[in-house]
Amino acid sequence: MSQIDGLPPLRDVIARHGIAAKKSLGQNFLLDLNLTAKIARLAGDLTGADVLEIGPGPGGLTRGLLAEGARRVVAIEKDSRCIAALEDIAAIYPGQLHIVNGDALEVDTTDLLTPPIKIAANLPYNVGTELLVRWLTPPAWPPFWDSLTLMFQREVAQRIVAAPGSKTYGRLAILSQWRTYPAIVLDLPPEAFTPAPKVSSAVVHLRALPAPRYPADPDVLNRVVATAFNQRRKMLRSALKPLGPDAEDRLNHAGIKPTARAEEIDLEGFCALARAYTA
């Protein structure tokens, strides 16, 4: 990859710009450009598409996305130390890389991107789940993006694709599978990163469905699911009490046994329950 884009290896980039990974920012850099190129390919055909990247760091995945033909990459980076390294990449791809020095939880990128739009990122561990939930629960569907190709801790990735009854089944599985088709497409060991985290990682590809699998209000579904799994060992009639005193009536209306537990209820059941709380 360094020979394709004329830029030096990432270890040299990090040394040159003094970019040591910060634990406070959830940074673990992926320095193997063969791997970053592979992740870029897992995002699908990038030609003619804009790509939103969160937390590019020294730009390994950024280089992969551009080399794979992305029409434009909008990279949001909170760490100002990384901006100079990203500007070096922008110089090699004139007009194709737009760098935003800011917090991804606060920056609105709507005006910076033109459909079709894909999101691809080695997400900082400390904000990954919150960003995913935001992308999955916009008021209107389809969303502004066509697909998400995101790296998480493997435990989080397993929660996204989990089936009812499993230990990892919960809120992320329901929200992800309600509106997208999610799949784990790549596993990465700790030693692939610098510094090496204590856990393995995985890349998840989520393809937006044209419409949700079952009707439900996204805010209500999110609230019902979060409350139900907050006390997953309790029967639902008890776990849902924070939502009001009529939990048993709502469960009966949705066709769910009040004595059931959250991990026993499938996606269709939770959507029915969300509708019961909407009525």
Tab-separated table of C-alpha atoms in Angstrom:
chain	number	residue	atom	x	y	z
A	1	MET	CA	0.000	0.000	0.000
A	2	SER	CA	2.801	2.450	0.806
A	3	GLN	CA	4.163	1.876	-2.709
A	4	ILE	CA	0.721	2.531	-4.240
A	5	ASP	CA	0.095	5.856	-2.549
A	6	GLY	CA	3.708	6.983	-2.206
A	7	LEU	CA	3.403	7.463	1.559
A	8	PRO	CA	5.660	5.875	4.192
A	9	PRO	CA	4.712	2.921	6.418
A	10	LEU	CA	2.442	3.797	9.326
A	11	ARG	CA	5.128	3.133	11.938
A	12	ASP	CA	7.235	5.822	10.298
A	13	VAL	CA	4.216	8.157	10.169
A	14	ILE	CA	3.548	7.676	13.881
A	15	ALA	CA	7.209	8.244	14.765
A	16	ARG	CA	7.456	11.333	12.564
A	17	HIS	CA	4.373	13.010	14.016
A	18	GLY	CA	4.772	11.758	17.600
A	19	ILE	CA	1.416	9.990	17.693
A	20	ALA	CA	1.498	7.598	20.631
A	21	ALA	CA	-1.884	5.926	21.157
A	22	LYS	CA	-3.857	7.431	24.037
A	23	LYS	CA	-5.901	5.152	26.259
A	24	SER	CA	-8.148	8.089	27.179
A	25	LEU	CA	-9.222	8.315	23.520
A	26	GLY	CA	-9.725	4.567	23.138
A	27	GLN	CA	-6.934	4.420	20.550
A	28	ASN	CA	-5.424	1.190	19.256
A	29	PHE	CA	-3.757	1.703	15.890
A	30	LEU	CA	-3.921	-0.890	13.127
A	31	LEU	CA	-0.587	-0.465	11.336
A	32	ASP	CA	-0.673	-3.300	8.800
A	33	LEU	CA	-1.678	-1.630	5.524
A	34	ASN	CA	-2.595	-5.005	4.026
A	35	LEU	CA	-5.209	-5.393	6.755
A	36	THR	CA	-6.546	-1.868	6.405
A	37	ALA	CA	-6.890	-2.427	2.656
A	38	LYS	CA	-8.767	-5.673	3.344
A	39	ILE	CA	-11.179	-3.871	5.666
A	40	ALA	CA	-11.732	-1.225	2.991
A	41	ARG	CA	-12.635	-3.975	0.508
A	42	LEU	CA	-15.081	-5.471	3.014
A	43	ALA	CA	-17.024	-2.207	2.811
A	44	GLY	CA	-17.980	-3.172	-0.744
A	45	ASP	CA	-17.603	-1.283	-4.005
A	46	LEU	CA	-16.448	2.210	-3.025
A	47	THR	CA	-16.255	3.697	-6.497
A	48	GLY	CA	-18.824	6.454	-6.787
A	49	ALA	CA	-19.454	6.486	-3.018
A	50	ASP	CA	-18.655	8.899	-0.209
A	51	VAL	CA	-17.265	7.293	2.941
A	52	LEU	CA	-17.566	8.601	6.488
A	53	GLU	CA	-14.662	7.483	8.678
A	54	ILE	CA	-14.574	7.985	12.436
A	55	GLY	CA	-11.281	8.079	14.334
A	56	PRO	CA	-8.842	7.593	11.449
A	57	GLY	CA	-5.800	8.137	13.678
A	58	PRO	CA	-2.655	8.136	11.510
A	59	GLY	CA	-4.745	7.178	8.468
A	60	GLY	CA	-4.232	3.473	7.806
A	61	LEU	CA	-7.851	2.735	6.904
A	62	THR	CA	-8.132	6.137	5.231
A	63	ARG	CA	-5.394	5.155	2.815
A	64	GLY	CA	-7.117	1.842	2.154
A	65	LEU	CA	-10.470	3.491	1.438
A	66	LEU	CA	-8.949	5.974	-1.005
A	67	ALA	CA	-6.780	3.364	-2.714
A	68	GLU	CA	-9.878	1.175	-3.171
A	69	GLY	CA	-11.537	3.961	-5.129
A	70	ALA	CA	-13.688	5.924	-2.680
A	71	ARG	CA	-15.032	9.022	-4.387
A	72	ARG	CA	-14.515	11.023	-1.193
A	73	VAL	CA	-13.646	10.292	2.423
A	74	VAL	CA	-14.814	12.520	5.258
A	75	ALA	CA	-12.603	11.700	8.251
A	76	ILE	CA	-13.554	12.921	11.735
A	77	GLU	CA	-10.614	12.882	14.132
A	78	LYS	CA	-10.736	14.208	17.688
A	79	ASP	CA	-6.968	13.945	18.282
A	80	SER	CA	-5.331	17.054	16.826
A	81	ARG	CA	-1.957	15.251	16.801
A	82	CYS	CA	-3.194	13.130	13.872
A	83	ILE	CA	-4.271	15.984	11.628
A	84	ALA	CA	-0.853	16.569	10.048
A	85	ALA	CA	-0.560	12.881	9.118
A	86	LEU	CA	-4.020	12.989	7.536
A	87	GLU	CA	-3.097	16.146	5.630
A	88	ASP	CA	-0.187	14.242	4.090
A	89	ILE	CA	-2.727	11.753	2.722
A	90	ALA	CA	-4.974	14.557	1.479
A	91	ALA	CA	-2.058	15.921	-0.540
A	92	ILE	CA	-1.763	12.595	-2.393
A	93	TYR	CA	-5.520	12.511	-3.105
A	94	PRO	CA	-6.414	16.138	-3.959
A	95	GLY	CA	-10.044	16.960	-3.224
A	96	GLN	CA	-10.864	13.424	-2.062
A	97	LEU	CA	-10.147	13.656	1.671
A	98	HIS	CA	-11.995	16.103	3.905
A	99	ILE	CA	-10.608	16.207	7.463
A	100	VAL	CA	-12.700	17.347	10.410
A	101	ASN	CA	-10.897	17.909	13.715
A	102	GLY	CA	-13.747	17.284	16.146
A	103	ASP	CA	-15.768	14.879	18.268
A	104	ALA	CA	-17.811	12.384	16.231
A	105	LEU	CA	-20.534	12.514	18.882
A	106	GLU	CA	-20.985	16.234	18.232
A	107	VAL	CA	-20.117	16.835	14.559
A	108	ASP	CA	-22.932	16.896	11.988
A	109	THR	CA	-21.604	15.538	8.699
A	110	THR	CA	-24.882	15.693	6.747
A	111	ASP	CA	-23.784	18.589	4.553
A	112	LEU	CA	-20.359	17.079	3.881
A	113	LEU	CA	-21.516	13.835	2.273
A	114	THR	CA	-23.274	13.008	-0.987
A	115	PRO	CA	-25.169	9.710	-1.487
A	116	PRO	CA	-24.430	6.907	-1.871
A	117	ILE	CA	-22.758	6.955	1.541
A	118	LYS	CA	-20.929	4.220	3.419
A	119	ILE	CA	-19.542	4.391	6.944
A	120	ALA	CA	-16.265	2.595	7.653
A	121	ALA	CA	-14.235	2.903	10.825
A	122	ASN	CA	-11.921	1.335	13.347
A	123	LEU	CA	-14.107	2.856	16.044
A	124	PRO	CA	-12.524	4.119	19.265
A	125	TYR	CA	-13.582	1.623	21.927
A	126	ASN	CA	-15.047	4.282	24.201
A	127	VAL	CA	-17.616	5.651	21.709
A	128	GLY	CA	-18.268	2.765	19.322
A	129	THR	CA	-21.480	1.442	20.851
A	130	GLU	CA	-23.053	4.882	21.232
A	131	LEU	CA	-22.320	5.775	17.615
A	132	LEU	CA	-23.754	2.469	16.387
A	133	VAL	CA	-27.007	2.983	18.294
A	134	ARG	CA	-27.324	6.501	16.856
A	135	TRP	CA	-26.856	5.226	13.305
A	136	LEU	CA	-29.409	2.454	13.870
A	137	THR	CA	-32.142	4.608	15.409
A	138	PRO	CA	-32.739	7.696	13.250
A	139	PRO	CA	-36.377	8.870	13.183
A	140	ALA	CA	-36.734	8.054	9.470
A	141	TRP	CA	-35.649	4.980	7.525
A	142	PRO	CA	-33.805	4.285	5.197
A	143	PRO	CA	-30.923	6.193	6.823
A	144	PHE	CA	-28.426	8.512	5.152
A	145	TRP	CA	-25.975	5.602	4.860
A	146	ASP	CA	-26.118	2.380	2.814
A	147	SER	CA	-23.820	0.247	4.943
A	148	LEU	CA	-21.648	0.237	8.056
A	149	THR	CA	-18.286	-1.541	8.178
A	150	LEU	CA	-17.093	-1.165	11.732
A	151	MET	CA	-14.438	-2.628	14.001
A	152	PHE	CA	-15.378	-3.445	17.595
A	153	GLN	CA	-14.113	-5.505	20.460
A	154	ARG	CA	-15.089	-9.065	19.516
A	155	GLU	CA	-17.460	-9.249	22.487
A	156	VAL	CA	-19.404	-6.270	21.109
A	157	ALA	CA	-19.416	-7.766	17.600
A	158	GLN	CA	-20.886	-10.993	18.978
A	159	ARG	CA	-23.623	-9.005	20.722
A	160	ILE	CA	-24.586	-7.416	17.385
A	161	VAL	CA	-25.191	-10.765	15.640
A	162	ALA	CA	-26.466	-12.723	18.680
A	163	ALA	CA	-29.588	-14.905	18.544
A	164	PRO	CA	-32.366	-15.052	21.192
A	165	GLY	CA	-31.493	-17.253	24.132
A	166	SER	CA	-27.739	-16.675	23.924
A	167	LYS	CA	-25.724	-14.953	26.634
A	168	THR	CA	-24.746	-12.152	24.262
A	169	TYR	CA	-28.304	-11.469	23.032
A	170	GLY	CA	-29.579	-8.048	24.010
A	171	ARG	CA	-30.196	-4.479	22.931
A	172	LEU	CA	-27.487	-4.299	20.259
A	173	ALA	CA	-28.716	-7.504	18.590
A	174	ILE	CA	-32.303	-6.274	18.430
A	175	LEU	CA	-31.519	-2.774	17.168
A	176	SER	CA	-29.017	-4.083	14.607
A	177	GLN	CA	-31.136	-6.931	13.272
A	178	TRP	CA	-34.330	-4.844	13.192
A	179	ARG	CA	-33.155	-2.548	10.408
A	180	THR	CA	-30.010	-4.128	8.965
A	181	TYR	CA	-28.448	-7.397	7.949
A	182	PRO	CA	-25.373	-7.682	10.214
A	183	ALA	CA	-22.506	-10.154	9.843
A	184	ILE	CA	-19.038	-10.580	11.331
A	185	VAL	CA	-16.705	-10.482	8.326
A	186	LEU	CA	-13.227	-10.437	9.884
A	187	ASP	CA	-11.592	-11.417	13.183
A	188	LEU	CA	-8.421	-9.709	14.384
A	189	PRO	CA	-6.128	-10.782	17.234
A	190	PRO	CA	-4.778	-8.295	19.800
A	191	GLU	CA	-1.284	-8.408	18.288
A	192	ALA	CA	-2.609	-6.823	15.078
A	193	PHE	CA	-2.798	-3.507	16.948
A	194	THR	CA	-0.393	-1.039	18.509
A	195	PRO	CA	-0.598	-1.048	21.447
A	196	ALA	CA	-2.096	-4.540	21.669
A	197	PRO	CA	-5.417	-4.442	23.538
A	198	LYS	CA	-6.312	-7.133	26.049
A	199	VAL	CA	-9.155	-8.414	23.862
A	200	SER	CA	-9.658	-9.605	20.295
A	201	SER	CA	-11.461	-7.458	17.740
A	202	ALA	CA	-13.831	-8.105	14.859
A	203	VAL	CA	-15.167	-6.213	11.855
A	204	VAL	CA	-18.935	-6.181	11.431
A	205	HIS	CA	-20.631	-5.278	8.149
A	206	LEU	CA	-24.218	-4.042	8.494
A	207	ARG	CA	-26.251	-3.553	5.328
A	208	ALA	CA	-29.263	-1.267	5.685
A	209	LEU	CA	-32.575	-2.947	4.859
A	210	PRO	CA	-35.050	-0.986	2.714
A	211	ALA	CA	-37.514	-1.066	5.620
A	212	PRO	CA	-37.472	-2.396	9.216
A	213	ARG	CA	-38.333	-6.074	9.549
A	214	TYR	CA	-41.318	-5.208	11.797
A	215	PRO	CA	-43.097	-1.896	12.514
A	216	ALA	CA	-42.064	-0.053	15.690
A	217	ASP	CA	-41.156	3.440	16.836
A	218	PRO	CA	-37.331	3.516	17.135
A	219	ASP	CA	-37.249	5.579	20.327
A	220	VAL	CA	-39.869	3.411	22.025
A	221	LEU	CA	-38.202	0.177	20.906
A	222	ASN	CA	-34.820	1.397	22.145
A	223	ARG	CA	-36.288	2.391	25.512
A	224	VAL	CA	-38.270	-0.846	25.971
A	225	VAL	CA	-35.323	-3.063	25.015
A	226	ALA	CA	-32.838	-1.148	27.189
A	227	THR	CA	-35.186	-1.404	30.185
A	228	ALA	CA	-35.945	-5.097	29.617
A	229	PHE	CA	-32.281	-6.102	29.435
A	230	ASN	CA	-31.209	-3.879	32.317
A	231	GLN	CA	-32.407	-6.671	34.595
A	232	ARG	CA	-32.300	-9.598	32.192
A	233	ARG	CA	-32.664	-12.265	34.877
A	234	LYS	CA	-35.977	-10.894	36.089
A	235	MET	CA	-39.363	-11.702	34.621
A	236	LEU	CA	-40.435	-9.006	32.191
A	237	ARG	CA	-43.378	-7.862	34.303
A	238	SER	CA	-40.829	-6.879	36.956
A	239	ALA	CA	-38.037	-5.701	34.641
A	240	LEU	CA	-40.383	-3.294	32.819
A	241	LYS	CA	-41.791	-1.623	35.940
A	242	PRO	CA	-39.616	1.492	35.412
A	243	LEU	CA	-41.736	2.173	32.311
A	244	GLY	CA	-44.954	2.273	34.341
A	245	PRO	CA	-47.218	0.199	36.584
A	246	ASP	CA	-49.079	-1.456	33.685
A	247	ALA	CA	-46.235	-3.648	32.406
A	248	GLU	CA	-48.272	-6.845	32.628
A	249	ASP	CA	-51.118	-5.339	30.578
A	250	ARG	CA	-48.668	-4.161	27.904
A	251	LEU	CA	-47.053	-7.604	27.747
A	252	ASN	CA	-50.412	-9.304	27.386
A	253	HIS	CA	-51.350	-6.841	24.641
A	254	ALA	CA	-48.163	-7.791	22.784
A	255	GLY	CA	-48.859	-11.505	23.224
A	256	ILE	CA	-45.896	-12.039	25.536
A	257	LYS	CA	-46.077	-14.007	28.765
A	258	PRO	CA	-45.412	-11.639	31.699
A	259	THR	CA	-43.268	-14.351	33.290
A	260	ALA	CA	-40.911	-14.490	30.285
A	261	ARG	CA	-37.403	-13.069	30.487
A	262	ALA	CA	-35.879	-10.635	28.032
A	263	GLU	CA	-33.430	-13.093	26.470
A	264	GLU	CA	-36.362	-15.356	25.523
A	265	ILE	CA	-38.111	-12.741	23.364
A	266	ASP	CA	-37.262	-12.502	19.681
A	267	LEU	CA	-37.140	-9.403	17.513
A	268	GLU	CA	-40.760	-9.696	16.380
A	269	GLY	CA	-41.881	-9.944	20.015
A	270	PHE	CA	-39.968	-6.844	21.090
A	271	CYS	CA	-41.383	-4.875	18.151
A	272	ALA	CA	-44.879	-5.930	19.223
A	273	LEU	CA	-44.066	-4.827	22.770
A	274	ALA	CA	-42.821	-1.448	21.504
A	275	ARG	CA	-46.131	-0.996	19.675
A	276	ALA	CA	-47.965	-1.868	22.880
A	277	TYR	CA	-46.081	0.917	24.665
A	278	THR	CA	-46.785	3.308	21.782
A	279	ALA	CA	-50.556	2.775	21.862
